[in-house]
Each structure stands twice: as C-alpha cells, then as structure tokens.
CSV table of C-alpha atoms in Angstrom, one decimal:
chain,number,residue,atom,x,y,z
S,296,MET,CA,0.2,0.0,-0.2
S,297,LYS,CA,0.8,3.8,-0.6
S,298,VAL,CA,2.4,5.8,1.6
S,299,TRP,CA,0.9,9.5,2.1
S,300,LYS,CA,3.6,11.9,0.9
S,301,ARG,CA,3.8,14.8,3.7
S,302,ILE,CA,4.1,18.4,2.5
S,303,ASP,CA,4.7,22.0,3.4
S,304,PRO,CA,3.7,23.6,5.5
S,305,THR,CA,4.0,22.4,9.1
S,306,VAL,CA,1.7,24.5,11.6
S,307,ILE,CA,2.5,24.4,15.3
S,308,THR,CA,-0.6,25.5,17.5
S,309,ARG,CA,0.1,25.7,21.5
S,310,VAL,CA,-2.9,25.5,23.5
S,311,GLY,CA,-1.7,26.2,27.3
S,312,TRP,CA,0.9,23.4,28.0
S,313,ARG,CA,0.5,21.3,25.4
S,314,THR,CA,1.1,21.0,21.6
S,315,VAL,CA,-1.0,20.5,18.4
S,316,VAL,CA,0.6,19.8,15.1
S,317,THR,CA,-1.2,20.6,11.8
S,318,LYS,CA,0.6,18.1,9.2
S,319,THR,CA,-0.5,18.3,5.5
S,320,PHE,CA,-0.9,15.2,3.1
S,321,ARG,CA,-1.0,13.8,-0.4
S,322,MET,CA,-3.3,11.3,-0.3
S,323,PRO,CA,-3.0,8.0,-2.8
S,324,ASP,CA,-6.1,9.9,-4.6
S,325,ASP,CA,-4.3,13.0,-5.2
S,326,GLN,CA,-6.3,14.6,-2.7
S,327,GLN,CA,-4.4,17.1,0.0
S,328,LEU,CA,-5.9,16.7,3.4
S,329,GLU,CA,-4.6,18.7,6.9
S,330,PHE,CA,-4.5,16.6,10.1
S,331,GLN,CA,-4.1,17.9,13.4
S,332,ILE,CA,-1.9,15.4,15.5
S,333,PHE,CA,-1.3,15.9,19.2
S,334,ASN,CA,2.2,16.4,21.0
S,335,PRO,CA,5.4,17.8,19.5
S,336,GLU,CA,6.7,15.6,16.7
S,337,ASP,CA,9.0,12.8,17.7
S,338,THR,CA,7.7,12.9,21.5
S,339,GLN,CA,9.0,10.0,23.6
S,340,ASN,CA,7.5,8.2,26.5
S,341,ALA,CA,8.7,5.7,29.0
S,342,GLY,CA,7.3,3.4,31.6
S,343,CYS,CA,7.9,0.2,33.2
S,344,VAL,CA,5.8,-2.7,34.4
S,345,ALA,CA,7.7,-3.1,37.4
S,346,LEU,CA,7.9,-5.9,40.3
S,347,THR,CA,9.3,-6.5,43.7
S,348,ALA,CA,11.2,-9.6,44.7
S,349,ASP,CA,8.0,-11.3,45.9
S,350,LYS,CA,6.2,-10.5,42.7
S,351,GLN,CA,3.9,-7.7,43.5
S,352,VAL,CA,3.6,-5.0,41.2
S,353,ILE,CA,4.4,-1.6,42.2
S,354,VAL,CA,1.6,0.7,41.0
S,355,ALA,CA,1.5,4.5,41.0
S,356,ARG,CA,-2.2,5.2,41.8
S,357,GLN,CA,-3.2,8.7,40.6
S,358,TYR,CA,-6.2,10.8,39.6
S,359,ARG,CA,-5.8,11.5,36.1
S,360,PRO,CA,-7.8,14.7,34.4
S,361,GLY,CA,-8.6,13.0,31.4
S,362,PRO,CA,-11.1,10.2,32.3
S,363,GLU,CA,-11.5,12.1,35.8
S,364,LYS,CA,-11.0,8.9,37.6
S,365,ILE,CA,-8.4,7.4,39.9
S,366,MET,CA,-6.1,5.1,38.1
S,367,ASP,CA,-3.7,2.5,38.5
S,368,GLU,CA,-0.9,3.2,36.5
S,369,ILE,CA,2.5,1.9,36.0
S,370,ALA,CA,5.1,4.6,36.4
S,371,GLY,CA,6.5,6.5,33.4
S,372,GLY,CA,6.6,9.7,31.8
S,373,GLY,CA,8.4,12.2,29.0
S,374,VAL,CA,11.8,11.0,28.0
S,375,GLU,CA,14.1,13.9,28.3
S,376,THR,CA,15.9,15.5,25.4
S,377,GLY,CA,19.4,13.4,25.0
S,378,GLU,CA,18.1,10.7,27.2
S,379,ASP,CA,17.8,6.7,26.8
S,380,PRO,CA,14.3,5.7,27.1
S,381,ARG,CA,15.5,3.0,29.3
S,382,VAL,CA,17.0,5.4,31.6
S,383,ALA,CA,14.0,7.5,31.6
S,384,ALA,CA,11.8,4.6,32.4
S,385,ILE,CA,14.1,3.8,35.7
S,386,ARG,CA,13.9,7.7,36.4
S,387,GLU,CA,10.2,7.8,36.2
S,388,LEU,CA,10.2,4.8,38.2
S,389,ARG,CA,12.3,6.3,41.1
S,390,GLU,CA,10.8,9.5,41.0
S,391,GLU,CA,6.9,8.3,41.3
S,392,THR,CA,7.5,5.5,43.7
S,393,GLY,CA,10.8,5.3,45.2
S,394,TYR,CA,11.5,2.1,43.7
S,395,ARG,CA,14.8,1.0,41.5
S,396,PRO,CA,15.0,-2.1,39.6
S,397,GLY,CA,17.5,-5.0,40.1
S,398,LYS,CA,16.8,-6.0,36.5
S,399,THR,CA,15.3,-4.2,33.7
S,400,VAL,CA,14.4,-5.4,30.2
S,401,PRO,CA,12.9,-3.8,27.2
S,402,LEU,CA,9.0,-5.3,26.4
S,403,GLY,CA,8.6,-3.3,23.1
S,404,VAL,CA,7.7,0.0,21.6
S,405,VAL,CA,4.0,1.5,20.6
S,406,TYR,CA,2.7,4.1,19.0
S,407,LYS,CA,-0.9,4.3,21.2
S,408,ASP,CA,-3.0,6.5,18.7
S,409,ALA,CA,-3.1,6.9,15.4
S,410,TYR,CA,-3.2,11.0,15.8
S,411,ASN,CA,-1.0,11.5,18.5
S,412,ASN,CA,2.9,12.1,18.0
S,413,SER,CA,3.9,9.9,21.0
S,414,THR,CA,6.4,6.9,21.0
S,415,TRP,CA,5.9,4.5,24.0
S,416,HIS,CA,9.2,2.8,25.1
S,417,TYR,CA,7.9,-0.3,27.7
S,418,TYR,CA,10.3,-2.2,30.2
S,419,LEU,CA,9.8,-5.1,32.5
S,420,CYS,CA,11.6,-4.2,36.1
S,421,THR,CA,12.0,-6.9,38.3
S,422,ASP,CA,13.7,-7.5,42.0
S,423,CYS,CA,13.0,-3.9,42.7
S,424,GLU,CA,13.6,-2.5,46.0
S,425,LEU,CA,12.7,0.8,48.1
S,426,THR,CA,15.2,3.3,48.2
S,427,ALA,CA,16.0,5.1,51.2
S,428,LYS,CA,15.2,8.8,49.8
S,429,GLY,CA,11.9,7.4,48.3
S,430,PRO,CA,9.4,9.3,45.5
S,431,ARG,CA,10.4,12.7,44.6
S,432,LEU,CA,7.2,14.1,42.9
S,433,GLU,CA,7.1,17.1,40.5
S,434,ASN,CA,4.8,19.8,40.8
S,435,GLY,CA,1.1,19.0,40.6
S,436,GLU,CA,2.2,15.2,40.9
S,437,HIS,CA,-0.2,13.2,43.5
S,438,VAL,CA,1.0,9.7,43.7
S,439,GLU,CA,0.4,6.7,45.5
S,440,VAL,CA,2.5,3.8,45.6
S,441,GLU,CA,0.2,0.9,46.2
S,442,LEU,CA,1.9,-3.0,45.6
S,443,LEU,CA,-1.0,-5.7,43.9
S,444,GLY,CA,-0.8,-9.0,43.4
S,445,ILE,CA,-0.3,-9.8,39.6
S,446,ASP,CA,-3.7,-11.1,39.2
S,447,ASP,CA,-4.8,-7.8,40.5
S,448,PHE,CA,-2.8,-5.7,38.2
S,449,ILE,CA,-4.3,-7.6,35.5
S,450,ASP,CA,-7.4,-7.3,36.5
S,451,ASN,CA,-7.3,-3.5,36.6
S,452,ALA,CA,-6.1,-3.6,33.2
S,453,ARG,CA,-9.0,-5.8,32.0
S,454,GLN,CA,-11.5,-3.7,33.9
S,455,GLY,CA,-10.2,0.1,32.2
S,456,ARG,CA,-8.6,0.9,35.6
S,457,MET,CA,-5.6,2.1,33.8
S,458,THR,CA,-4.4,4.2,30.5
S,459,ASP,CA,-1.3,1.7,30.0
S,460,THR,CA,-3.0,-1.2,29.1
S,461,GLU,CA,-0.9,-1.9,26.5
S,462,ALA,CA,2.1,-2.2,28.9
S,463,VAL,CA,0.5,-5.0,30.6
S,464,PHE,CA,-0.1,-6.8,27.0
S,465,LEU,CA,3.6,-6.6,26.4
S,466,ALA,CA,4.4,-8.1,29.7
S,467,TYR,CA,1.7,-11.0,29.8
S,468,ASP,CA,3.5,-13.9,29.2
S,469,GLN,CA,6.3,-13.1,31.2
S,470,LEU,CA,3.8,-12.1,34.4
S,471,ARG,CA,2.1,-15.2,33.6
S,472,LYS,CA,5.8,-17.1,33.8
S,473,ILE,CA,6.7,-15.0,37.0
S,474,GLN,CA,3.5,-16.3,38.6
S,475,LYS,CA,4.3,-19.7,38.3
S,476,GLN,CA,8.1,-19.6,39.6
Y,289,MET,CA,-6.5,8.8,47.9
Y,290,LYS,CA,-8.8,12.0,47.2
Y,291,VAL,CA,-10.0,12.7,43.8
Y,292,TRP,CA,-9.7,16.5,42.4
Y,293,LYS,CA,-12.2,19.1,42.5
Y,294,ARG,CA,-13.0,20.3,39.0
Y,295,ILE,CA,-13.5,23.8,38.9
Y,296,ASP,CA,-14.8,26.4,36.5
Y,297,PRO,CA,-14.3,27.8,33.9
Y,298,THR,CA,-13.9,25.5,31.0
Y,299,VAL,CA,-12.4,26.5,27.6
Y,300,ILE,CA,-12.7,24.8,24.4
Y,301,THR,CA,-10.5,25.7,21.7
Y,302,ARG,CA,-10.7,24.3,18.4
Y,303,VAL,CA,-7.3,23.6,16.4
Y,304,GLY,CA,-8.6,22.5,12.7
Y,305,TRP,CA,-11.0,19.6,13.3
Y,306,ARG,CA,-9.9,18.9,16.7
Y,307,THR,CA,-10.7,20.1,20.1
Y,308,VAL,CA,-8.7,20.8,23.2
Y,309,VAL,CA,-10.4,21.2,26.8
Y,310,THR,CA,-8.6,23.1,29.4
Y,311,LYS,CA,-10.0,22.0,32.7
Y,312,THR,CA,-9.2,23.6,35.9
Y,313,PHE,CA,-9.0,21.3,38.8
Y,314,ARG,CA,-8.4,22.3,42.6
Y,315,MET,CA,-5.7,19.4,43.7
Y,316,PRO,CA,-5.2,18.0,47.1
Y,317,ASP,CA,-3.0,20.4,48.2
Y,318,ASP,CA,-5.6,23.1,47.4
Y,319,GLN,CA,-3.1,24.2,44.4
Y,320,GLN,CA,-5.4,24.8,41.3
Y,321,LEU,CA,-4.0,23.8,37.8
Y,322,GLU,CA,-5.2,23.7,34.5
Y,323,PHE,CA,-4.8,20.8,31.9
Y,324,GLN,CA,-5.4,20.5,28.7
Y,325,ILE,CA,-7.2,17.5,27.7
Y,326,PHE,CA,-7.5,16.6,24.1
Y,327,ASN,CA,-10.9,15.8,22.3
Y,328,PRO,CA,-14.2,17.0,23.2
Y,329,GLU,CA,-15.7,15.8,26.7
Y,330,ASP,CA,-17.0,12.2,26.6
Y,331,THR,CA,-16.0,11.1,23.1
Y,332,GLN,CA,-16.8,7.8,22.6
Y,333,ASN,CA,-14.7,5.4,20.3
Y,334,ALA,CA,-15.9,1.6,19.6
Y,335,GLY,CA,-13.7,-1.2,17.6
Y,336,CYS,CA,-13.4,-5.0,17.4
Y,337,VAL,CA,-11.0,-7.9,16.8
Y,338,ALA,CA,-13.0,-9.2,14.1
Y,339,LEU,CA,-11.9,-13.1,12.7
Y,340,THR,CA,-13.8,-15.3,9.8
Y,341,ALA,CA,-15.2,-18.6,10.4
Y,342,ASP,CA,-11.4,-20.1,9.5
Y,343,LYS,CA,-9.7,-17.8,12.3
Y,344,GLN,CA,-8.3,-15.1,9.6
Y,345,VAL,CA,-8.1,-11.6,11.8
Y,346,ILE,CA,-9.7,-8.6,9.7
Y,347,VAL,CA,-7.1,-6.0,9.6
Y,348,ALA,CA,-7.9,-2.7,8.5
Y,349,ARG,CA,-4.2,-1.7,6.8
Y,350,GLN,CA,-4.0,2.0,6.4
Y,351,TYR,CA,-1.3,5.2,6.8
Y,352,ARG,CA,-1.6,6.8,10.1
Y,353,PRO,CA,-0.5,10.8,10.3
Y,354,GLY,CA,0.5,10.6,13.8
Y,355,PRO,CA,3.2,7.7,13.9
Y,356,GLU,CA,3.8,8.5,9.6
Y,357,LYS,CA,3.6,4.6,9.0
Y,358,ILE,CA,1.2,2.1,7.7
Y,359,MET,CA,-0.5,0.3,10.5
Y,360,ASP,CA,-2.4,-3.0,10.7
Y,361,GLU,CA,-5.5,-1.6,12.7
Y,362,ILE,CA,-8.6,-2.9,14.0
Y,363,ALA,CA,-11.6,-1.7,12.3
Y,364,GLY,CA,-13.2,1.3,14.4
Y,365,GLY,CA,-13.7,4.7,14.9
Y,366,GLY,CA,-15.9,7.6,16.7
Y,367,VAL,CA,-19.7,6.6,18.2
Y,368,GLU,CA,-22.1,8.6,16.8
Y,369,THR,CA,-24.4,10.5,19.0
Y,370,GLY,CA,-26.9,8.4,20.6
Y,371,GLU,CA,-25.4,5.4,19.0
Y,372,ASP,CA,-25.0,2.3,21.1
Y,373,PRO,CA,-21.2,1.3,21.1
Y,374,ARG,CA,-21.5,-1.9,19.7
Y,375,VAL,CA,-23.6,-0.8,17.1
Y,376,ALA,CA,-21.1,1.5,16.3
Y,377,ALA,CA,-18.1,-1.0,16.3
Y,378,ILE,CA,-20.0,-3.6,14.0
Y,379,ARG,CA,-21.0,-0.4,11.6
Y,380,GLU,CA,-17.3,0.7,11.7
Y,381,LEU,CA,-16.5,-3.0,10.6
Y,382,ARG,CA,-18.9,-2.7,7.7
Y,383,GLU,CA,-17.9,0.4,6.4
Y,384,GLU,CA,-13.9,-0.1,6.4
Y,385,THR,CA,-13.8,-3.6,6.0
Y,386,GLY,CA,-17.2,-5.1,4.1
Y,387,TYR,CA,-17.4,-7.6,6.7
Y,388,ARG,CA,-20.3,-8.4,9.1
Y,389,PRO,CA,-20.1,-10.2,12.4
Y,390,GLY,CA,-21.8,-13.3,13.2
Y,391,LYS,CA,-21.7,-13.1,16.8
Y,392,THR,CA,-20.6,-9.9,19.1
Y,393,VAL,CA,-19.2,-10.1,22.5
Y,394,PRO,CA,-17.8,-7.1,24.6
Y,395,LEU,CA,-14.3,-7.4,25.6
Y,396,GLY,CA,-14.1,-4.2,27.3
Y,397,VAL,CA,-13.7,-0.2,28.1
Y,398,VAL,CA,-10.5,1.4,27.9
Y,399,TYR,CA,-9.1,5.0,28.7
Y,400,LYS,CA,-6.1,5.4,26.5
Y,401,ASP,CA,-4.6,8.2,27.5
Y,402,ALA,CA,-4.6,10.2,30.8
Y,403,TYR,CA,-4.9,13.6,29.0
Y,404,ASN,CA,-7.5,12.6,26.1
Y,405,ASN,CA,-11.4,12.9,27.2
Y,406,SER,CA,-11.6,9.4,24.6
Y,407,THR,CA,-13.6,6.4,25.8
Y,408,TRP,CA,-12.7,3.1,23.5
Y,409,HIS,CA,-15.3,-0.1,23.8
Y,410,TYR,CA,-14.1,-2.9,22.3
Y,411,TYR,CA,-15.9,-6.2,21.0
Y,412,LEU,CA,-14.6,-9.3,19.7
Y,413,CYS,CA,-16.5,-10.5,16.5
Y,414,THR,CA,-16.7,-13.9,15.2
Y,415,ASP,CA,-17.5,-15.8,12.4
Y,416,CYS,CA,-17.7,-12.8,10.1
Y,417,GLU,CA,-18.6,-12.6,6.2
Y,418,LEU,CA,-18.1,-10.4,3.8
Y,419,THR,CA,-21.0,-8.8,2.6
Y,420,ALA,CA,-22.2,-8.2,-0.9
Y,421,LYS,CA,-21.5,-4.3,-0.9
Y,422,GLY,CA,-17.8,-4.5,0.6
Y,423,PRO,CA,-16.3,-1.5,2.1
Y,424,ARG,CA,-17.7,2.2,2.0
Y,425,LEU,CA,-14.8,4.4,2.9
Y,426,GLU,CA,-15.2,8.1,4.2
Y,427,ASN,CA,-13.6,10.6,2.7
Y,428,GLY,CA,-9.9,10.7,3.2
Y,429,GLU,CA,-9.8,7.2,4.6
Y,430,HIS,CA,-7.8,4.6,2.5
Y,431,VAL,CA,-8.0,1.2,4.0
Y,432,GLU,CA,-6.7,-1.9,2.4
Y,433,VAL,CA,-8.4,-5.3,4.3
Y,434,GLU,CA,-6.0,-8.2,4.9
Y,435,LEU,CA,-6.7,-11.4,6.7
Y,436,LEU,CA,-3.9,-12.0,9.0
Y,437,GLY,CA,-3.5,-15.4,11.1
Y,438,ILE,CA,-3.9,-15.0,14.7
Y,439,ASP,CA,0.0,-15.4,15.6
Y,440,ASP,CA,0.9,-12.8,13.2
Y,441,PHE,CA,-1.7,-10.0,14.4
Y,442,ILE,CA,-0.4,-10.9,18.1
Y,443,ASP,CA,3.0,-10.1,16.9
Y,444,ASN,CA,1.7,-7.1,15.1
Y,445,ALA,CA,0.5,-5.7,18.0
Y,446,ARG,CA,3.9,-7.0,19.9
Y,447,GLN,CA,6.0,-5.1,17.3
Y,448,GLY,CA,4.0,-1.9,17.4
Y,449,ARG,CA,2.5,-2.0,14.3
Y,450,MET,CA,-1.0,-1.1,15.3
Y,451,THR,CA,-2.3,2.0,18.0
Y,452,ASP,CA,-5.1,-0.8,19.1
Y,453,THR,CA,-2.8,-2.8,21.2
Y,454,GLU,CA,-4.9,-2.5,23.9
Y,455,ALA,CA,-7.9,-4.4,22.4
Y,456,VAL,CA,-5.3,-7.5,21.7
Y,457,PHE,CA,-5.1,-7.4,25.3
Y,458,LEU,CA,-8.5,-7.7,25.9
Y,459,ALA,CA,-9.2,-10.6,23.3
Y,460,TYR,CA,-5.7,-12.4,23.9
Y,461,ASP,CA,-6.9,-15.2,25.9
Y,462,GLN,CA,-9.8,-15.7,23.7
Y,463,LEU,CA,-7.7,-15.9,20.8
Y,464,ARG,CA,-5.4,-18.2,22.2
Y,465,LYS,CA,-8.3,-20.2,22.8
Y,466,ILE,CA,-10.0,-20.1,19.1
Y,467,GLN,CA,-6.7,-21.1,18.1
Y,468,LYS,CA,-7.3,-24.5,19.8
Y,469,GLN,CA,-10.5,-25.4,19.0
C-alpha cells in the first residue's frame, strides 16, 4: 500500500502547555488533507511494569484529568532530550514510586494513537527495591504507591482502571511465567 | 486517595478539526492547575477484533498521520450521538472492511490516555462474512483489508505495528482459545 506524502507547511499551535501539530498530506487519490496531531513531533515516553522480588506489582495510583478517575497506572513519563528511554523509565519509577529495579528488560515500543506524535517505550523491571530517599514528585503530581498481586494488576487492566493497558499486554506472558516460578 | 475537584471555567479550543478542552482542578494540596485534555468531553469510540469462520483476523491496513507509518489496525472509529457502541463497532467493521459479524461479544472499555477525553469500547466479532456491498470508505479513508493468522496479528501488536494494542490484550486469552479449537 502507498504511504502518504507529507507536504509543507507544518503549523504548530500551542494551547496552554500542550502542542497540536497540523500536518498536510497528499493522499493516494492526489487529494490534499490536513490532520491535527497531538503533541510535539518525535515525543518519546517511557514506562515500566515493575515488580518487587516477592512478585508484587508497583503501581502509581493517581487521579487522571482526562478520564476524571483515579487510575492504577504504571510509573512512566516523558523522555528528556538526549536521554535513553530505558534510563527515563527507571528515573520515572524512582521519582514516582521510590523504587529502583534489580533488572530491566525491554518489552517493546508502541504508538498508542493514530493522531498522536508520541512513541511509548516499555520495560519490565524486576527485583525492585525501595530506595532510602523515596519518591520525588514534581509539582502537580499526586501519586500513591500501591503494591498489587499480578492477578489484581491484570484485572485492573481488563477493567479499564489504567491508561497503560498496552504495557500489560507486552508484559503478559512474562507476568504469567513469573507467577508460576 | 482524594479525587481532584473540577472547577470553572472550562475552555474549549478548536484547532482545525480537533478540540482541546482546558479543565481546571483544585488538587489535594489546594493548588489550582489547568490541564489541556484532547478531544471533546465524553468522546466515545468503538472497535472490534474481528475473525472469519476460518480464524483469520480482519485487519484494516492504513497509513496513520501520527506515527507516519502504515499500521495494521482493527476496524473502529467514533460512536455517533445516541448510537450504541456495539452498533458503532459493527458499523465501522462494515464500512472499513465490508465484513459483518456472526457473533459479537464485549471485550471491555479502556481509557487510552490520561490526557484524552476518549473512551474506547472493544468487541470480539467472530464468524464474520464478507457482504456483497463491500467497504464504504469515508472521504480521506484509504484502507486495505488484510486477513492475518492469529499469531501474525498478535505479533503485529507486539512489534508496535498497530495503535490498538490494548484491544489485542483484551482479546488475547480468547484468541489463544480460538486457535486451539
């Protein structure tokens, strides 16, 4: 199938602290159409499914202003300029939950939305330990750290109680394996 | 944990054909903060993991302007005002692929993003048959219908070749069961 040809101009619109990018494409039928795509181009995010040595999943419980609900999220957030996504995932885990991982393996890379410029890098962190310093939350972050059994964590994802369901998919077979060990 | 209290005003900003909603919240520390949330409030979407009687997954292959890649999506789209999400999922399947399901069961409801007002309703459609009329694409839709084996479909989700990975998670156990039948 043919890819669309992106053509000038690109228009950047800021609304508060968010960015909308208007991209124009020439489509396979030669029609030109504009699409508004959320977030700056090449936005990179990283997050981790993190477990303690006794197989408890470390969850960052927080209110989310899109759904307007308390969600049981995995730790994660934006990759800083020049930062390795793996380093960003581990940093976000430390900042949001106070835990540091023993071992970190990549789970995969996902585009969550057809109209969003963001890429998400996911990792599985095992043998996580609570550091002496604890969480270091940014302004506007209100996170409660919860430890959940693997079944409860998977059940949360199935019941729509987290916005990172795709990370649970990527970790699913390994979580089931860890349960049996 | 405390929910945040939403306070006036709500500001709606349109950028091209997209909407950004600025919501203000009083947070647990009494601070007031604004958040820009993408899409109109209560946006409902519906999609389906759809299989033929011979266990082929019906995929809507299309170029996506966020990732700027060809993705192997499930059929899906916006729920119209007053429309049942299940009806919307089946309508989108017919419009994008030309197939109609024999049986449709709900898989679950997901919020894909902490900063998006959208809710996604997913369904598993089995025994799908190609209708005489075929697909009816809207202006700007360029979809190629592909039939994939269940393993290839799951592998696409793992490799970041679709933006509906969470639907594959919700269908995963049932897809594995169908494979063994």
